[in-house]
Short mmCIF file of C-alpha atoms and ligand atoms in Angstrom, two decimals:
data_model
loop_
_atom_site.label_atom_id
_atom_site.label_comp_id
_atom_site.label_asym_id
_atom_site.label_seq_id
_atom_site.Cartn_x
_atom_site.Cartn_y
_atom_site.Cartn_z
CA MET A 146 0.00 -0.01 0.00
CA ASN A 147 3.00 2.30 -0.01
CA PRO A 148 3.44 4.61 -3.00
CA LEU A 149 6.16 2.52 -4.69
CA GLU A 150 4.66 -0.87 -3.67
CA LYS A 151 7.88 -1.69 -1.87
CA PRO A 152 7.94 -4.87 0.27
CA ASP A 153 7.31 -4.07 3.94
CA PRO A 154 9.20 -6.57 6.17
CA ARG A 155 6.64 -6.06 8.99
CA GLY A 156 4.20 -8.14 7.01
CA PHE A 157 6.57 -10.94 5.78
CA ASP A 158 5.76 -14.54 6.42
CA GLU A 159 8.41 -17.28 6.31
CA THR A 160 8.05 -17.72 2.49
CA GLN A 161 8.39 -13.97 1.90
CA TRP A 162 11.47 -13.68 4.12
CA ARG A 163 13.12 -16.55 2.23
CA ARG A 164 12.22 -15.12 -1.13
CA ALA A 165 13.26 -11.57 -0.26
CA LEU A 166 16.60 -12.59 1.15
CA GLU A 167 17.32 -14.94 -1.81
CA GLN A 168 16.71 -12.03 -4.13
CA LEU A 169 19.25 -10.00 -2.18
CA GLN A 170 21.61 -13.00 -2.14
CA GLN A 171 21.71 -12.88 1.60
CA PRO A 172 21.80 -15.80 4.06
CA TYR A 173 18.49 -16.70 5.74
CA TYR A 174 19.70 -15.83 9.23
CA ARG A 175 19.47 -12.15 8.23
CA ALA A 176 15.67 -12.60 8.61
CA LYS A 177 16.10 -13.27 12.32
CA GLN A 178 18.44 -10.32 12.74
CA ILE A 179 16.14 -7.87 10.95
CA ARG A 180 13.05 -9.15 12.74
CA GLU A 181 14.86 -8.74 16.09
CA TRP A 182 15.55 -5.10 15.31
CA LEU A 183 12.00 -4.44 14.14
CA VAL A 184 10.14 -6.24 16.88
CA ALA A 185 12.33 -6.67 19.98
CA LYS A 186 14.33 -3.53 19.65
CA ARG A 187 11.65 -1.46 18.01
CA VAL A 188 14.00 0.03 15.41
CA CYS A 189 12.59 0.65 12.00
CA ASP A 190 15.57 2.32 10.33
CA PRO A 191 17.86 -0.16 8.63
CA GLN A 192 20.80 2.21 8.99
CA GLN A 193 20.64 1.63 12.72
CA MET A 194 20.74 -2.16 12.35
CA THR A 195 24.39 -2.39 13.28
CA ASN A 196 24.94 -6.06 12.90
CA LEU A 197 24.04 -5.86 9.16
CA PRO A 198 26.85 -5.10 6.60
CA LYS A 199 26.82 -1.50 5.55
CA GLN A 200 26.01 -2.24 1.93
CA LEU A 201 23.09 -4.37 2.88
CA ARG A 202 21.71 -1.59 5.10
CA ASN A 203 21.87 0.79 2.06
CA THR A 204 20.11 -1.73 -0.15
CA LEU A 205 17.38 -2.35 2.44
CA ALA A 206 16.90 1.36 3.00
CA THR A 207 16.20 1.94 -0.66
CA GLN A 208 14.40 -1.31 -1.66
CA TRP A 209 12.08 -2.06 1.31
CA TRP A 210 9.47 0.05 3.01
CA TRP A 211 10.35 1.04 6.58
CA ALA A 212 8.55 4.25 7.44
CA PRO A 213 6.47 4.04 10.56
CA ALA A 214 2.87 5.19 10.33
CA GLU A 215 2.59 8.94 10.80
CA ILE A 216 0.79 9.96 13.99
CA VAL A 217 -1.89 12.50 12.84
CA THR A 218 -3.49 12.75 16.31
CA ARG A 219 -2.75 11.32 19.70
CA ARG A 220 -5.30 11.62 22.46
CA GLU A 221 -5.02 10.34 26.01
CA ASP A 222 -7.83 9.97 28.45
CA PRO A 223 -6.71 11.65 31.65
CA LEU A 224 -8.96 9.38 33.69
CA ASP A 225 -7.95 5.93 32.65
CA GLY A 226 -4.82 6.37 30.51
CA THR A 227 -6.41 5.08 27.31
CA VAL A 228 -4.59 6.38 24.22
CA LYS A 229 -6.09 6.72 20.87
CA TRP A 230 -4.08 7.38 17.69
CA LEU A 231 -5.21 8.38 14.29
CA LEU A 232 -2.48 7.02 12.06
CA ARG A 233 -1.73 8.01 8.46
CA LEU A 234 -0.74 5.06 6.25
CA ALA A 235 1.71 5.31 3.37
CA ASP A 236 -1.07 6.09 0.82
CA GLY A 237 -2.48 8.90 2.96
CA GLU A 238 -5.50 6.89 4.29
CA THR A 239 -6.04 7.01 8.04
CA VAL A 240 -6.95 4.34 10.63
CA GLU A 241 -7.54 4.45 14.42
CA THR A 242 -5.64 2.42 16.96
CA VAL A 243 -6.41 2.31 20.69
CA LEU A 244 -4.33 1.28 23.69
CA MET A 245 -6.25 0.36 26.80
CA ARG A 246 -4.76 -0.27 30.19
CA TYR A 247 -6.69 -3.16 31.70
CA LYS A 248 -5.57 -4.97 34.85
CA SER A 249 -5.03 -8.02 32.64
CA GLY A 250 -2.45 -6.08 30.63
CA ASN A 251 -1.89 -3.51 27.92
CA THR A 252 -4.40 -4.18 25.13
CA VAL A 253 -4.17 -2.77 21.65
CA CYS A 254 -7.29 -2.50 19.54
CA VAL A 255 -6.44 -2.68 15.85
CA SER A 256 -8.38 -1.60 12.77
CA SER A 257 -8.61 -4.17 9.99
CA GLN A 258 -10.06 -1.88 7.32
CA VAL A 259 -9.94 1.77 6.45
CA GLY A 260 -13.60 2.51 7.23
CA CYS A 261 -16.22 -0.18 7.04
CA HIS A 262 -19.35 -0.95 5.03
CA ILE A 263 -21.17 -3.32 7.29
CA GLY A 264 -23.36 -0.44 8.48
CA CYS A 265 -24.18 -1.44 12.11
CA ARG A 266 -26.69 1.19 13.19
CA PHE A 267 -24.89 2.35 16.36
CA CYS A 268 -21.29 2.34 15.05
CA ALA A 269 -19.23 5.25 13.71
CA SER A 270 -16.93 3.14 11.59
CA SER A 271 -19.39 2.95 8.60
CA LEU A 272 -20.26 6.63 8.59
CA HIS A 273 -17.97 7.27 5.56
CA GLY A 274 -18.13 3.82 4.05
CA LEU A 275 -15.32 1.40 3.21
CA VAL A 276 -12.13 2.73 1.60
CA ARG A 277 -9.89 -0.42 1.53
CA ASN A 278 -8.57 -3.34 3.45
CA CYS A 279 -5.51 -2.95 5.73
CA SER A 280 -2.55 -5.17 4.95
CA ALA A 281 -1.07 -7.45 7.66
CA ALA A 282 1.97 -5.09 7.73
CA GLU A 283 -0.29 -2.12 8.43
CA MET A 284 -2.00 -3.99 11.27
CA ILE A 285 1.39 -5.00 12.75
CA GLU A 286 2.48 -1.34 12.43
CA GLN A 287 -0.56 -0.35 14.56
CA VAL A 288 0.56 -2.74 17.27
CA LEU A 289 4.16 -1.46 17.02
CA THR A 290 3.02 2.15 17.32
CA ALA A 291 1.55 1.32 20.80
CA ASP A 292 4.49 -0.88 21.63
CA ARG A 293 7.04 1.87 20.97
CA GLU A 294 5.17 4.18 23.35
CA LEU A 295 4.92 1.43 25.99
CA ALA A 296 8.63 0.64 25.61
CA ARG A 297 9.49 4.17 26.76
CA GLN A 298 7.56 3.34 29.94
CA GLY A 299 9.27 0.03 30.30
CA GLU A 300 6.16 -1.93 29.32
CA ARG A 301 4.94 -3.89 26.36
CA VAL A 302 1.82 -4.93 24.51
CA ASP A 303 0.21 -7.91 26.27
CA ARG A 304 -3.00 -8.40 24.31
CA VAL A 305 -4.37 -7.55 20.91
CA VAL A 306 -8.00 -7.29 19.92
CA VAL A 307 -9.07 -6.87 16.24
CA MET A 308 -12.07 -4.69 17.35
CA GLY A 309 -11.18 -1.41 15.69
CA SER A 310 -12.79 -0.18 12.50
CA GLY A 311 -13.60 -2.66 9.82
CA GLU A 312 -14.84 -6.31 9.48
CA PRO A 313 -11.77 -8.54 9.87
CA PHE A 314 -13.46 -11.51 8.20
CA GLU A 315 -14.15 -9.46 5.15
CA ASN A 316 -10.34 -8.93 5.03
CA TYR A 317 -9.85 -12.56 6.00
CA THR A 318 -6.45 -13.36 4.30
CA GLU A 319 -4.60 -10.40 5.59
CA THR A 320 -6.21 -10.61 9.07
CA MET A 321 -5.06 -14.28 9.31
CA ARG A 322 -1.56 -13.31 8.16
CA PHE A 323 -1.56 -10.65 10.87
CA VAL A 324 -2.70 -13.10 13.51
CA ASP A 325 0.01 -15.58 12.46
CA LEU A 326 2.65 -12.87 12.72
CA LEU A 327 1.37 -11.79 16.14
CA ILE A 328 1.48 -15.30 17.63
CA ASP A 329 4.72 -16.34 15.96
CA PRO A 330 7.39 -16.79 18.70
CA ASP A 331 9.94 -15.44 16.24
CA GLY A 332 7.65 -12.51 15.46
CA MET A 333 5.61 -10.52 18.00
CA GLY A 334 5.38 -13.58 20.24
CA ILE A 335 1.98 -12.77 21.78
CA GLY A 336 0.19 -15.77 23.29
CA GLN A 337 -2.70 -17.12 21.18
CA ARG A 338 -5.12 -16.76 24.10
CA HIS A 339 -4.13 -13.10 24.30
CA VAL A 340 -5.41 -12.29 20.77
CA THR A 341 -9.15 -11.79 19.99
CA VAL A 342 -10.76 -11.47 16.54
CA SER A 343 -14.23 -9.94 16.45
CA THR A 344 -16.70 -10.43 13.64
CA SER A 345 -20.10 -9.00 12.90
CA GLY A 346 -21.19 -12.53 11.91
CA MET A 347 -19.69 -13.51 8.52
CA VAL A 348 -20.74 -17.13 8.85
CA PRO A 349 -18.54 -18.91 6.20
CA ARG A 350 -15.41 -17.24 7.58
CA ILE A 351 -16.32 -18.32 11.14
CA TYR A 352 -16.15 -21.94 9.85
CA ASP A 353 -12.82 -21.23 8.15
CA PHE A 354 -11.48 -19.68 11.28
CA ALA A 355 -12.61 -22.64 13.41
CA GLU A 356 -10.85 -25.03 11.11
CA ARG A 357 -7.52 -23.31 11.71
CA HIS A 358 -7.69 -24.78 15.26
CA LEU A 359 -6.04 -21.88 16.90
CA GLN A 360 -6.46 -20.87 20.49
CA VAL A 361 -7.16 -17.32 19.42
CA ARG A 362 -10.40 -16.00 20.83
CA LEU A 363 -13.38 -15.46 18.67
CA ALA A 364 -15.88 -12.70 19.55
CA ILE A 365 -19.15 -12.48 17.61
CA SER A 366 -21.15 -9.27 17.64
CA LEU A 367 -24.61 -10.57 18.46
CA HIS A 368 -26.32 -7.52 19.97
CA ALA A 369 -29.84 -9.01 19.87
CA PRO A 370 -31.88 -12.00 21.04
CA ASN A 371 -33.86 -12.36 17.82
CA ASP A 372 -33.68 -11.69 14.10
CA ALA A 373 -36.15 -8.79 14.12
CA ILE A 374 -33.95 -6.73 16.40
CA ARG A 375 -30.65 -7.90 15.01
CA THR A 376 -31.56 -7.06 11.41
CA GLN A 377 -32.28 -3.53 12.62
CA LEU A 378 -28.93 -3.20 14.31
CA VAL A 379 -26.60 -5.37 12.16
CA PRO A 380 -27.88 -5.42 8.53
CA LEU A 381 -25.63 -8.41 7.76
CA ASN A 382 -28.23 -10.43 9.76
CA ARG A 383 -30.43 -10.53 6.59
CA LYS A 384 -27.78 -12.62 4.92
CA TRP A 385 -26.73 -14.70 7.93
CA PRO A 386 -29.46 -14.78 10.60
CA ILE A 387 -28.96 -15.67 14.27
CA ASP A 388 -29.49 -19.45 13.89
CA LYS A 389 -26.72 -19.61 11.26
CA VAL A 390 -24.44 -17.49 13.38
CA LEU A 391 -25.04 -19.83 16.43
CA GLU A 392 -24.42 -22.98 14.32
CA ALA A 393 -21.09 -21.49 13.20
CA ALA A 394 -20.24 -20.50 16.78
CA GLN A 395 -20.95 -24.11 17.87
CA ALA A 396 -18.52 -25.28 15.20
CA TYR A 397 -15.87 -22.95 16.59
CA VAL A 398 -16.41 -24.33 20.11
CA GLU A 399 -16.23 -27.98 18.84
CA GLU A 400 -13.17 -27.45 16.70
CA THR A 401 -11.16 -25.42 19.23
CA HIS A 402 -12.60 -26.49 22.57
CA ARG A 403 -12.66 -22.84 23.44
CA ARG A 404 -15.54 -20.72 24.69
CA VAL A 405 -17.00 -18.32 22.06
CA SER A 406 -17.70 -14.70 23.21
CA PHE A 407 -20.80 -12.79 22.17
CA GLU A 408 -20.64 -9.00 22.24
CA TYR A 409 -23.88 -7.23 23.10
CA ALA A 410 -24.03 -3.44 22.98
CA MET A 411 -26.67 -2.27 25.41
CA ILE A 412 -29.04 0.17 23.73
CA HIS A 413 -31.84 1.90 25.63
CA GLY A 414 -35.28 0.67 24.57
CA VAL A 415 -33.95 -1.44 21.76
CA ASN A 416 -32.40 -4.60 23.10
CA ASP A 417 -32.03 -4.16 26.86
CA ALA A 418 -35.30 -5.32 28.42
CA PRO A 419 -35.48 -8.32 30.88
CA GLU A 420 -37.45 -10.31 28.29
CA HIS A 421 -34.65 -9.83 25.81
CA ALA A 422 -32.22 -11.32 28.34
CA GLU A 423 -34.54 -14.29 28.81
CA GLU A 424 -34.99 -14.78 25.07
CA LEU A 425 -31.18 -14.62 24.61
CA ALA A 426 -30.51 -17.10 27.45
CA GLU A 427 -32.93 -19.53 25.93
CA ARG A 428 -31.16 -19.40 22.56
CA ILE A 429 -27.57 -19.81 23.72
CA LYS A 430 -28.04 -21.99 26.82
CA ASP A 431 -26.47 -25.09 25.19
CA LEU A 432 -23.45 -23.23 23.75
CA ARG A 433 -20.15 -22.93 25.61
CA CYS A 434 -20.08 -19.13 25.55
CA LEU A 435 -19.66 -15.88 27.37
CA VAL A 436 -21.77 -12.75 26.86
CA ASN A 437 -19.89 -9.47 27.13
CA LEU A 438 -22.26 -6.56 27.62
CA ILE A 439 -20.90 -3.35 26.13
CA PRO A 440 -22.21 -0.07 27.48
CA LEU A 441 -23.00 1.88 24.31
CA ASN A 442 -20.55 4.55 23.28
CA GLU A 443 -23.02 7.06 22.04
CA VAL A 444 -22.25 8.27 18.56
CA PRO A 445 -24.19 11.53 18.01
CA GLU A 446 -24.75 10.82 14.24
CA ARG A 447 -26.44 7.51 15.12
CA GLY A 448 -28.98 8.93 17.62
CA MET A 449 -29.01 5.90 19.86
CA VAL A 450 -28.94 6.12 23.61
CA GLY A 451 -27.02 3.74 25.96
CA SER A 452 -28.85 1.64 28.53
CA THR A 453 -28.84 2.85 32.15
CA PRO A 454 -26.32 1.12 34.56
CA GLN A 455 -29.40 -0.35 36.30
CA ALA A 456 -30.69 -1.91 33.04
CA ILE A 457 -27.22 -3.29 32.25
CA HIS A 458 -27.01 -4.79 35.77
CA ALA A 459 -30.47 -6.35 35.62
CA PHE A 460 -29.73 -7.79 32.18
CA GLN A 461 -26.50 -9.36 33.49
CA GLU A 462 -28.31 -10.85 36.52
CA LYS A 463 -31.03 -12.33 34.37
CA LEU A 464 -28.47 -14.06 32.15
CA GLN A 465 -26.47 -15.26 35.17
CA GLU A 466 -29.65 -16.67 36.78
CA ARG A 467 -30.10 -18.72 33.63
CA GLY A 468 -26.56 -20.07 33.92
CA ILE A 469 -25.00 -17.86 31.22
CA VAL A 470 -21.50 -16.47 31.94
CA CYS A 471 -21.84 -12.75 31.52
CA THR A 472 -19.39 -9.84 32.00
CA VAL A 473 -19.83 -6.13 31.53
CA ARG A 474 -17.12 -4.40 29.55
CA ARG A 475 -15.42 -1.54 31.42
CA SER A 476 -15.83 1.58 29.40
CA LEU A 477 -12.51 3.22 28.72
CA GLY A 478 -11.60 6.34 26.81
CA ARG A 479 -14.98 8.03 27.24
CA THR A 480 -13.46 11.50 27.04
CA ILE A 481 -11.57 10.83 23.76
CA ASP A 482 -14.20 9.56 21.35
CA ALA A 483 -12.91 6.01 21.71
CA ALA A 484 -15.80 4.18 20.07
CA CYS A 485 -14.80 2.42 16.84
CA GLY A 486 -14.36 4.97 14.09
CA GLN A 487 -15.32 8.09 16.00
CA LEU A 488 -11.94 9.79 15.77
CA ARG A 489 -11.55 9.13 12.05
CA ALA A 490 -15.18 10.07 11.37
CA GLY A 491 -14.49 13.40 12.90
CA PHE A 492 -11.38 13.76 10.71
CA VAL A 493 -12.66 12.54 7.33
CA SER A 494 -15.16 14.92 5.78
CA LEU A 495 -16.49 12.98 2.83
CA PRO A 496 -20.09 12.64 1.92
CA THR A 497 -21.57 9.48 3.33
CA PRO A 498 -21.66 6.80 0.58
CA VAL A 499 -24.56 4.43 0.18
CA HIS A 500 -23.85 1.27 2.14
CA THR A 501 -22.90 -1.65 -0.09
CA ALA A 502 -25.11 -4.63 0.91
CA LEU A 503 -23.12 -7.78 1.30
N1 LIG B 732 -16.60 -5.43 12.70
C1 LIG B 732 -16.28 -6.26 13.85
C2 LIG B 732 -15.15 -5.68 14.71
C3 LIG B 732 -15.22 -4.29 15.15
S1 LIG B 732 -16.12 -3.58 16.39
C4 LIG B 732 -17.48 -6.60 14.59
O1 LIG B 732 -18.56 -6.04 14.30
O2 LIG B 732 -17.42 -7.44 15.48
C5 LIG B 732 -15.92 -4.32 17.96
C6 LIG B 732 -17.24 -4.32 18.78
O3 LIG B 732 -17.64 -2.94 19.13
C7 LIG B 732 -18.41 -4.88 17.95
O4 LIG B 732 -19.10 -5.77 18.77
C8 LIG B 732 -19.22 -3.64 17.61
O5 LIG B 732 -20.55 -3.97 17.29
C9 LIG B 732 -19.03 -2.86 18.88
N2 LIG B 732 -19.33 -1.43 18.70
C10 LIG B 732 -19.20 -0.63 17.62
N3 LIG B 732 -19.58 0.61 17.86
C11 LIG B 732 -20.02 0.67 19.16
C12 LIG B 732 -20.51 1.65 19.95
N4 LIG B 732 -20.72 2.87 19.52
N5 LIG B 732 -20.81 1.27 21.29
C13 LIG B 732 -20.61 0.06 21.72
N6 LIG B 732 -20.10 -0.93 21.01
C14 LIG B 732 -19.81 -0.62 19.69
#
């Protein structure tokens, strides 16, 4: 995606490393050296890679793409330390990346596409439509941006969630390459269980993902107990209704022996009544799953109102009474427009395109 289409070593898999080094007539161990600089030492200027021969450094500097993403905006929430970046990619497009400080570790939320066209009614990511997919290298660069900042504080990235803008399963190949690079012990070395991919419910890709038998977590954006409500909120439900989504979720559980997570944004007067909790519990009671209730981040353009804390609590209790594991997501970054796509939506000023139906 860089202007000259130069190879970006941040996105190389084994085959690409071999091929790239063969072309340069270099021994394969250079891959390990360069990767160490890029990832462990957070250096992205080949001239500083002092264990490489000078001539190779010059060649790499001109032939490969090294520039880090440019930080257009950096906002930090003074209350909880959440940091949100708007990053400019090599072709000028922008994506958002968020760093959240949970007790369980430093979590980076990565965007998988520039914009989105799934069109979920409460989400800011689709406000300006889809521009393009992110490459695996661009997703790695988002993680590295957070990691560079953490390194200055003596910390590192512990967890990665693909829950920023975009539908990762629509960009399946690059997202899987990204996940492979994240969990590769010679790459970023993040534990599989510390990586989560979230989908709005692209059923065929859920089966593909299950068949990879990874221990990577799968989150599915359910948001509703029935098709009538879900179709209103997630238009993709017309193509893959709840039953189909739940069958695919079951396949993930069977193939991976892992619990599947359902995300459920709590929207006042839409999906947050006690009877919705009961209906949901009935539908998922035989699935090994967890429901994560998300207090709605209100996006002014969307005109939807978040549920009250009381309604969220009552919903959680109802699910728990029925034996469903249910957590409430802590809301971070409230003061910095941290909902998916909000920062970019405020930055991009294009007319809203018509949503492409999938
Ligand atoms: N496209 C993927 C991943 C991105 S969003 C998906 O839909 O799963 C990650 C989660 O945040 C999704 O569950 C999404 O529905 C939810 N989300 C988006 N905007 C939100 C908002 N304004 N408030 C609360 N949750 C939101």
